[in-house]
Coordinates of C-alpha atoms and ligand atoms in Angstrom, one line a residue:
X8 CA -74.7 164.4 160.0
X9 CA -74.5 163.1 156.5
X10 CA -75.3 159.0 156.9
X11 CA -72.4 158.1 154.2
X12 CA -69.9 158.7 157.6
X13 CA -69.5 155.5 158.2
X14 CA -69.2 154.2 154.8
X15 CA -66.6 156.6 153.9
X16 CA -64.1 155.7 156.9
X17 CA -65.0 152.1 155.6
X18 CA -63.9 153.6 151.9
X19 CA -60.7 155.1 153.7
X20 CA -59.7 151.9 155.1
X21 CA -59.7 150.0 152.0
X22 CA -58.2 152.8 150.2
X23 CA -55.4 152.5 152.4
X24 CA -55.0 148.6 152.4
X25 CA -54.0 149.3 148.5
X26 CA -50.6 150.5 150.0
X27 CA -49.1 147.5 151.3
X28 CA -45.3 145.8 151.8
X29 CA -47.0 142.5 150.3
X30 CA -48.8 141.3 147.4
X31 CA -51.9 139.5 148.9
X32 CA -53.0 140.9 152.1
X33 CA -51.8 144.4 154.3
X34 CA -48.4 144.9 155.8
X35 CA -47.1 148.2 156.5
X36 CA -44.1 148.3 158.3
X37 CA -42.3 151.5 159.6
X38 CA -40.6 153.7 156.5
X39 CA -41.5 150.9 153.8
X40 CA -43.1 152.7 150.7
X41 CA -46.2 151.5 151.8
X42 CA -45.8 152.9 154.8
X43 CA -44.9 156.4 153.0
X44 CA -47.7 156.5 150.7
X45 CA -49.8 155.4 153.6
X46 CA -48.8 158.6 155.6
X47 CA -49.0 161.0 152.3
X48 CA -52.5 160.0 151.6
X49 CA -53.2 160.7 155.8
X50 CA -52.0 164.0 155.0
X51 CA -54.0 165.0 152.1
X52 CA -56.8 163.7 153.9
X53 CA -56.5 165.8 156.9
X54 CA -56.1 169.0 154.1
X55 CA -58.9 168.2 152.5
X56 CA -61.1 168.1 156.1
X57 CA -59.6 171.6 156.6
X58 CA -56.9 170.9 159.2
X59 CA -53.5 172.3 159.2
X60 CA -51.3 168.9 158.6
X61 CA -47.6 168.0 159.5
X62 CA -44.9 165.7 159.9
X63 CA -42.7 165.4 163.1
X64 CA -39.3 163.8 163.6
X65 CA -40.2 160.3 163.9
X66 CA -42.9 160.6 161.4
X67 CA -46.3 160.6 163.0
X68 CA -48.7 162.6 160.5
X69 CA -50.4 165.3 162.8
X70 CA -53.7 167.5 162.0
X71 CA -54.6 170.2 163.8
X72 CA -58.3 171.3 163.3
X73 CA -58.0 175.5 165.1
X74 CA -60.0 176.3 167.5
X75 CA -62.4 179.0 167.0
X76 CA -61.1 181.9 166.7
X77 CA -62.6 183.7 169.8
X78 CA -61.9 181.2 172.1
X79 CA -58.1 182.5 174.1
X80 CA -55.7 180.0 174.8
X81 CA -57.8 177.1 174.1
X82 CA -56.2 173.7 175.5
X83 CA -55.6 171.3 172.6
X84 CA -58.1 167.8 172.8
X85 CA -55.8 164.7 171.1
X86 CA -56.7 162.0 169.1
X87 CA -55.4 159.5 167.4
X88 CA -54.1 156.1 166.4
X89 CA -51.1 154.0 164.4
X90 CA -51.2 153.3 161.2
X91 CA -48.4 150.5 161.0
X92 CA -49.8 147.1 161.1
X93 CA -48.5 143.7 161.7
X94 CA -47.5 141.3 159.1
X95 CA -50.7 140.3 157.5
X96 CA -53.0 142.4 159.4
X97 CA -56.8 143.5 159.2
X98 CA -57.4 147.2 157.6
X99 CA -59.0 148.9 161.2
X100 CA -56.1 148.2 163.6
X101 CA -55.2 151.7 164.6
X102 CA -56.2 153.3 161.2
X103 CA -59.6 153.1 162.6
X104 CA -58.5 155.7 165.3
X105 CA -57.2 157.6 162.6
X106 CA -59.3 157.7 159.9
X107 CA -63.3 158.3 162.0
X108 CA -61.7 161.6 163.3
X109 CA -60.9 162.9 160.2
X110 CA -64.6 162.2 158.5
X111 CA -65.6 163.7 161.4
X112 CA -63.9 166.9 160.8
X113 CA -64.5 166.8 157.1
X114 CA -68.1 167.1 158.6
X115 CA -67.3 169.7 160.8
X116 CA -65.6 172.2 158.6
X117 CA -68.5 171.5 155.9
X118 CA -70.8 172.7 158.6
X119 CA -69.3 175.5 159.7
X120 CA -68.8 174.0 163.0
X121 CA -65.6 175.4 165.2
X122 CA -64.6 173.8 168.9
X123 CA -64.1 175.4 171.6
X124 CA -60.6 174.0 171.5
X125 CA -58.0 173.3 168.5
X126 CA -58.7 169.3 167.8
X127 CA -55.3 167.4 166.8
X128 CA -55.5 163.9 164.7
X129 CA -52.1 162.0 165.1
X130 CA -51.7 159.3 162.5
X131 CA -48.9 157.5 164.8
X132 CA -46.0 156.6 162.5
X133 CA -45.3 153.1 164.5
X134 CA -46.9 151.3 167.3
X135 CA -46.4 147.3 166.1
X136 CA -43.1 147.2 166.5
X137 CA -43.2 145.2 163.4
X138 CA -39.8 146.2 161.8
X139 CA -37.2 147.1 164.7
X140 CA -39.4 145.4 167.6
X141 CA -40.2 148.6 169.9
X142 CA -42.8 149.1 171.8
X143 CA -45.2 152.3 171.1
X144 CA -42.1 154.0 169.1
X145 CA -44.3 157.0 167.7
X146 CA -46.1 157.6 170.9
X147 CA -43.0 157.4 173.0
X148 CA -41.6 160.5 171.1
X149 CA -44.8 162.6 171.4
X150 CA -45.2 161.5 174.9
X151 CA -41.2 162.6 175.5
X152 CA -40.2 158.8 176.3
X153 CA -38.2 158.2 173.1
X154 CA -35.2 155.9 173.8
X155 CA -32.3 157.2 172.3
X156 CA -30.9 154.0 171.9
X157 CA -33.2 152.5 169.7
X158 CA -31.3 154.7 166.5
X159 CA -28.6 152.4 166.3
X160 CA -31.6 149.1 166.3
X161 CA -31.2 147.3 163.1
X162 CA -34.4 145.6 161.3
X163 CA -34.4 142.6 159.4
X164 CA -31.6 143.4 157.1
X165 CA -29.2 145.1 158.7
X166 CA -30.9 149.0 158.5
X167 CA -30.3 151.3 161.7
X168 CA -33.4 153.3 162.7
X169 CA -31.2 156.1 162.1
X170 CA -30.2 155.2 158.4
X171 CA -33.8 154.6 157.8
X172 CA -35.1 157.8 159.1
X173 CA -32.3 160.1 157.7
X174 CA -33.5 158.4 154.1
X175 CA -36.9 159.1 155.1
X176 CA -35.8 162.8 155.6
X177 CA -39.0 164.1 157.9
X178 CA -38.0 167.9 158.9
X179 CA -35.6 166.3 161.9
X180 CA -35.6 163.0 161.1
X181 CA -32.8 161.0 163.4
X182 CA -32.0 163.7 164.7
X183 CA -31.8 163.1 168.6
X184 CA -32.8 166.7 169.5
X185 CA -35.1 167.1 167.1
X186 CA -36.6 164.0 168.5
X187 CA -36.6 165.1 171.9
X188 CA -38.5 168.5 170.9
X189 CA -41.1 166.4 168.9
X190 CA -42.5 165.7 172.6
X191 CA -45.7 167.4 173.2
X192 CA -46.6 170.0 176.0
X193 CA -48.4 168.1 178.3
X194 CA -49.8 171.8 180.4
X195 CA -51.6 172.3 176.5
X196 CA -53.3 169.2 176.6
X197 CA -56.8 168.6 177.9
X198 CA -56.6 164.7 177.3
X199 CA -56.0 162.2 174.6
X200 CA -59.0 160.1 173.2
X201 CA -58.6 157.0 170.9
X202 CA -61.0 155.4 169.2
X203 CA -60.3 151.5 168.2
X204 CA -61.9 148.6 167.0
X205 CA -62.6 146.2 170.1
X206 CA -60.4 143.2 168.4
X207 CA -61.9 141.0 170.5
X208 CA -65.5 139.4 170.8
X209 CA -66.7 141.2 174.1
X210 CA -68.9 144.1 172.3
X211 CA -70.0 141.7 169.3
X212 CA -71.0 138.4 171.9
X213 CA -73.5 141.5 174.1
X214 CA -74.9 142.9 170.9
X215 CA -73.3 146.2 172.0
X216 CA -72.0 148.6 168.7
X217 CA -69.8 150.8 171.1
X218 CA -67.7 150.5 174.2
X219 CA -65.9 152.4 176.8
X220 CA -62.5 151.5 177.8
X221 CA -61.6 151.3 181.3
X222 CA -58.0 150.1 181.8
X223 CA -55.6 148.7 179.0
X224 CA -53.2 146.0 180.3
X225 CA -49.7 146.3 180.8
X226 CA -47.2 144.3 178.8
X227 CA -43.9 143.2 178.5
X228 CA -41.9 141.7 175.4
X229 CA -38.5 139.8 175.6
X230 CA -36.5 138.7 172.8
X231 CA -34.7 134.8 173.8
X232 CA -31.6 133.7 172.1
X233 CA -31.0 130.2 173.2
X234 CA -27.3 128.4 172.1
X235 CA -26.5 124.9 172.3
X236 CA -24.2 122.8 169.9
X237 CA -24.9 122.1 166.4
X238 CA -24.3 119.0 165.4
X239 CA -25.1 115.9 162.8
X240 CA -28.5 114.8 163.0
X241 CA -27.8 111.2 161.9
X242 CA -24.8 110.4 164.2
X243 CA -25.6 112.4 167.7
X244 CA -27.2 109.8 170.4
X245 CA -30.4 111.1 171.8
X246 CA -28.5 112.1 175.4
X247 CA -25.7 113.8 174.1
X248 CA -27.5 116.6 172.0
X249 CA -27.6 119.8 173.3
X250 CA -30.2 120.8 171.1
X251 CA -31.6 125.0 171.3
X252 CA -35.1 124.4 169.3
X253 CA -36.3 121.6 171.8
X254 CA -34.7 123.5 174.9
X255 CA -37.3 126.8 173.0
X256 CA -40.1 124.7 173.0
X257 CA -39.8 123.9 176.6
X258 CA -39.5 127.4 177.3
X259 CA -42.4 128.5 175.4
X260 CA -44.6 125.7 177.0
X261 CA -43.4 127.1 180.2
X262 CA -44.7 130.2 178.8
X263 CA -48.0 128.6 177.8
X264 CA -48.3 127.1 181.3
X265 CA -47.7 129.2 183.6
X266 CA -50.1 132.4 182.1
X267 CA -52.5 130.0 182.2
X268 CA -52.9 130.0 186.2
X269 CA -54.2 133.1 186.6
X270 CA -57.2 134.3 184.4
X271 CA -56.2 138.3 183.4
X272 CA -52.6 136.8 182.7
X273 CA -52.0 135.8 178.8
X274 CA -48.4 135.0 177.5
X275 CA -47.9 134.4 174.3
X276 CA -44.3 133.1 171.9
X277 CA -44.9 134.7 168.4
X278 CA -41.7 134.1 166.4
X279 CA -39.6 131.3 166.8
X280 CA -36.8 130.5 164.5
X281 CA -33.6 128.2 163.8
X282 CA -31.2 130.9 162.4
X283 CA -29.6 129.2 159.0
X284 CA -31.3 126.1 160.5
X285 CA -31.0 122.6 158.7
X286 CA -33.0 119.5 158.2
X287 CA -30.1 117.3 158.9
X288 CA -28.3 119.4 162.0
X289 CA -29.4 119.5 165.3
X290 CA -30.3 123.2 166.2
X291 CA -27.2 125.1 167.3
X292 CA -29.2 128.3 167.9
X293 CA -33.2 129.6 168.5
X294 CA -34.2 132.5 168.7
X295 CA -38.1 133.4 170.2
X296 CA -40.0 136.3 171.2
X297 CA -42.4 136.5 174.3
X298 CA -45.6 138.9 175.2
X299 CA -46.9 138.7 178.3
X300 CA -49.4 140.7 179.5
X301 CA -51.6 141.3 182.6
X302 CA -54.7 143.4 183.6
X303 CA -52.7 144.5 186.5
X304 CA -48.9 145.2 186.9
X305 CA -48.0 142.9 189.8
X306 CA -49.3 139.7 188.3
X307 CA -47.6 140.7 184.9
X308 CA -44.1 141.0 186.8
X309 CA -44.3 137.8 188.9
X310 CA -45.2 135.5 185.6
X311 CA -42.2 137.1 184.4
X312 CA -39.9 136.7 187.4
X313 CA -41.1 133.0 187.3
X314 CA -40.7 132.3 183.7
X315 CA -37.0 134.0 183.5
X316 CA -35.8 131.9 186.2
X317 CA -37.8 128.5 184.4
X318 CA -36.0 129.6 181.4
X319 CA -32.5 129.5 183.0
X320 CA -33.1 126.2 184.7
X321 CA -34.2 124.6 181.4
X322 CA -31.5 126.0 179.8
X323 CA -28.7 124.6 183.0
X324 CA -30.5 120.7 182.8
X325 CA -29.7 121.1 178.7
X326 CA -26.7 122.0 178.3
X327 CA -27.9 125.4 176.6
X328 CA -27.6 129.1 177.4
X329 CA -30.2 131.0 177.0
X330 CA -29.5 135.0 177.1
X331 CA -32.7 137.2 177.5
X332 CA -33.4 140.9 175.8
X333 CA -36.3 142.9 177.5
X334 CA -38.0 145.4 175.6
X335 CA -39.1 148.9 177.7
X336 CA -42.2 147.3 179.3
X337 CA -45.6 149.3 179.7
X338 CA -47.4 149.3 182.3
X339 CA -51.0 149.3 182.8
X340 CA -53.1 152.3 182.0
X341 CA -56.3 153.3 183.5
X342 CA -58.5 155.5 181.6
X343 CA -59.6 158.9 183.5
X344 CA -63.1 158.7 184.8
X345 CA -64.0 162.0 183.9
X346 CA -63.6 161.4 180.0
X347 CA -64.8 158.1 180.2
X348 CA -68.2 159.5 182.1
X349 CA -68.3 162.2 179.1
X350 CA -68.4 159.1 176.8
X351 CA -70.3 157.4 178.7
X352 CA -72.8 160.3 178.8
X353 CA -73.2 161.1 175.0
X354 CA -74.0 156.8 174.2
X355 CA -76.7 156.7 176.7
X356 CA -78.3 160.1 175.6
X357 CA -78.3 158.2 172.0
X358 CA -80.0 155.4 173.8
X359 CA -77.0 153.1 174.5
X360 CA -75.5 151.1 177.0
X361 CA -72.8 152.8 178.4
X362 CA -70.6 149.5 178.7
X363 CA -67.4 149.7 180.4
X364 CA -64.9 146.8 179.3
X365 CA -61.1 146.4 180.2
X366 CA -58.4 146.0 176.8
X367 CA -56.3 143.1 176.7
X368 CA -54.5 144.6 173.5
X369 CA -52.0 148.0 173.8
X370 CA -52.9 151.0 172.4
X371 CA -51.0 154.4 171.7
X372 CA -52.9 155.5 174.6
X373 CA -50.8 153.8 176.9
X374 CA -48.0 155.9 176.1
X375 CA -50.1 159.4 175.7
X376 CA -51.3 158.7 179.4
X377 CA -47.9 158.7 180.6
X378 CA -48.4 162.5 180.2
X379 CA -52.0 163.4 180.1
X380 CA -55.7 162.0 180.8
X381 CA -56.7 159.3 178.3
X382 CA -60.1 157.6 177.2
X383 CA -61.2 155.3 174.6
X384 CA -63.9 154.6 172.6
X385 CA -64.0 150.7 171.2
X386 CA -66.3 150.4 167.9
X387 CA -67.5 146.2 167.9
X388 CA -65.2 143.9 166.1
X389 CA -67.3 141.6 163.4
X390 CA -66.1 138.2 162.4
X391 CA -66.3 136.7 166.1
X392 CA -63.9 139.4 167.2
X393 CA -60.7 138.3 165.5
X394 CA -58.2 141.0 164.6
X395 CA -54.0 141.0 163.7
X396 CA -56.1 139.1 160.9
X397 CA -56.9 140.3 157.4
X398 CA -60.7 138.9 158.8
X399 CA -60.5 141.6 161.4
X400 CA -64.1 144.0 160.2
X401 CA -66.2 146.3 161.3
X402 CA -70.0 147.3 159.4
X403 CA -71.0 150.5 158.4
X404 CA -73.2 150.7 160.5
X405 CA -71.0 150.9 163.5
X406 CA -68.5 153.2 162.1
X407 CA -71.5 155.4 161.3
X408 CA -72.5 155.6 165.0
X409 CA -69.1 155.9 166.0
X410 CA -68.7 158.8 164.3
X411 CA -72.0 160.2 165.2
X412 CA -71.1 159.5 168.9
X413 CA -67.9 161.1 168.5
X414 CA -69.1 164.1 167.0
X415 CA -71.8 164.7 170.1
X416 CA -68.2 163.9 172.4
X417 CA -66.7 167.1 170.6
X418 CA -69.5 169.1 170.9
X419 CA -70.0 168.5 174.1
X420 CA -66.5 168.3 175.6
X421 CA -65.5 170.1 178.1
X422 CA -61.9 170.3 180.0
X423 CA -62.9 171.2 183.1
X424 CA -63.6 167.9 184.2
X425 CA -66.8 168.5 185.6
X426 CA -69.4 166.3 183.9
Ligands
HGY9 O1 -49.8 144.2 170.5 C1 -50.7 145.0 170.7 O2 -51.6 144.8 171.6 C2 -51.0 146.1 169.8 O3 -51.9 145.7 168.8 N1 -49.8 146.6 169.2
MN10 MN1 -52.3 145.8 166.6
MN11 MN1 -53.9 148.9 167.3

């Protein structure tokens, strides 16, 4: 393999960054023109590496390279990753996922090299829930979970999913049965494989390049509106306030407090705002999300069970109400043994640890085992492992033997799960 891989997907990535909903750093939010000129360039991409590119209903960008020709009935092998960030983001988050496969086929087609099966690439459309806070939006069509619902969900300023699919105008796009058939065959799949960047220190703090995922933790998201009385900051005695932004911050210490008793347990308030709040009024309404996550399902739901209840009993000594929105939670997803021991197999024969590591962070994965086997392949995250940060990085170096790994994977895959 040519040793320019790595530095190309690196090229790719930055390419990409260009296309952004701000002026100094990378958002990409769902259906923004960023976001459209983001998926155009995935598509020319996946031309140019000889794969046979299109868009589905919801807008994931999906390659297919063919199988060899001689092969009958060959089962399709998945992989991919979102390309949506969050606000502010780093340039690998889920375009990493994307992006290594497709250098990799690039390579493949310039050799001459066919697979014994057809190899899809899905650029997923929308996995942050950035713009109309889902959870795993793109996936949950291809996996067959879409929520119908979620059309009518309005972003920031008012826009229905719907009205900003339909101007989007994707062969199908908001179109509920065209949705629905999006959903992917799960009897032609032989699995679904994503490769990420770690986002995290584990890899980089062991000196390891690669990693094999073994479980990715469930999570759960809730949107909090909490309503008190506004009222004049200047002439309201302390005990007579019934004031929504302090009764929040109780709440999200709550939060804070009790995911902190149990190691694998991590809860986390990201947005917290005063709607039309003032300097001189006493908070009226507060409005703050929650992400709480666990390595395994049952502690996930009693943290929850326990901070819903803290919340409402905060909210009754105040004075407040508090009413509580829960996004579709996902639960946790092991990785199949079988592909992770055909990982597994191809980094030690390259010399390397075979390291096994759980992810704390969700991955389109998640969804795509809802309806198939699922495996991933974490490339070491530089800059002590931070990530959702424009500092999140990876070297060259390890994108190169990423992809070199990933090529042996292919080669050597085989869906009848016997290693
Ligand atoms: O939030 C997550 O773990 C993912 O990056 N969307
Ligand atoms: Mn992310
Ligand atoms: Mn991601």
């Amino acid at each position: 393999m040519t040793p320019t891989l790595g530095q190309t997907i690196l090229d790719h990535a930055s390419a990409l960054a260009r296309f952004s909903d701000m002026e100094d750093g990378l958002t990409c939010a769902f259906l923004t023109p960023a976001h459209r000129a983001t998926q155009a360039q995935l598509v020319k991409w996946m031309e140019d590496a000889g794969m046979q590119v299109r868009i589905d209903a919801i807008g994931n960008v999906i390659g297919r390279y063919a199988a060899d020709p001689a092969v009958t009935e060959p089962k399709v092998l998945m992989t991919g990753s979102h390309f949506d960030t969050v606000r502010n983001g780093g340039r690998y988050d889920g375009r990493l996922g994307i992006l290594l496969p497709i250098v990799v086929v690039h390579a493949l087609n310039v050799a001459g090299i066919r697979l014994p099966y057809h190899f899809d690439i899905v650029g997923f459309a929308e996995e942050e829930g950035l713009r109309f806070k889902t959870s795993f939006l793109a996936s949950s069509v291809l996996a067959g979970r879409f929520d119908e619902a979620l059309l009518d969900r309005e972003d920031a300023d008012g826009i229905t999913m719907r009205d900003a699919l339909g101007a989007a105008a994707f062969p199908g796009a908001a179109d509920p049965a065209a949705l629905r058939a999006a959903a992917v065959d799960p009897a032609t799949l032989a699995g679904f494989v994503e490769v990420h960047i770690e986002q995290g220190p584990v890899l980089l703090n062991r000196g390891l390049p690669l990693g094999i995922v073994t479980q990715i933790a469930g999570s759960s998201r809730f949107q909090v509106r909490v309503e008190g009385l506004a009222s004049h900051a200047g002439t309201t005695p302390m005990d007579m306030r019934r004031d929504a932004a302090t009764g929040a911050a109780e709440m999200t210490l709550l939060v804070e407090s009790r995911c902190a008793q149990v190691p694998t347990l991590v809860g986390t308030v990201g947005q917290l705002q005063v709607p039309n709040g003032s300097s001189n009024v006493i908070p009226g309404a507060c409005v703050f999300s929650m992400d709480i996550r666990a390595g395994e399902d049952g502690i996930r739901e009693a943290a929850i069970a326990d901070i819903l209840a803290g919340i409402q009993s905060i909210a009754a000594r105040r004075g407040l109400t508090a009413t509580v929105d829960r996004v579709t939670p996902v639960n946790n997803a092991p990785c199949a043994r079988w592909l992770m021991d055909q990982l597994g197999a191809v980094l030690k024969k390259r010399g390397l640890e075979a390291f096994e590591l759980p992810s704390g962070a969700g991955h389109d994965a998640m969804m795509m085992q809802r309806i198939t086997d699922v495996a991933m392949l974490f490339v070491r995250c530089g800059n002590g492992g931070i990530s959702h940060n424009p500092l999140e990085t990876i070297t060259a170096e390890d994108a190169q033997l990423a992809a070199e790994t990933f090529v042996d994977f292919l080669r050597h895959f085989r869906a009848d799960r016997t290693n």
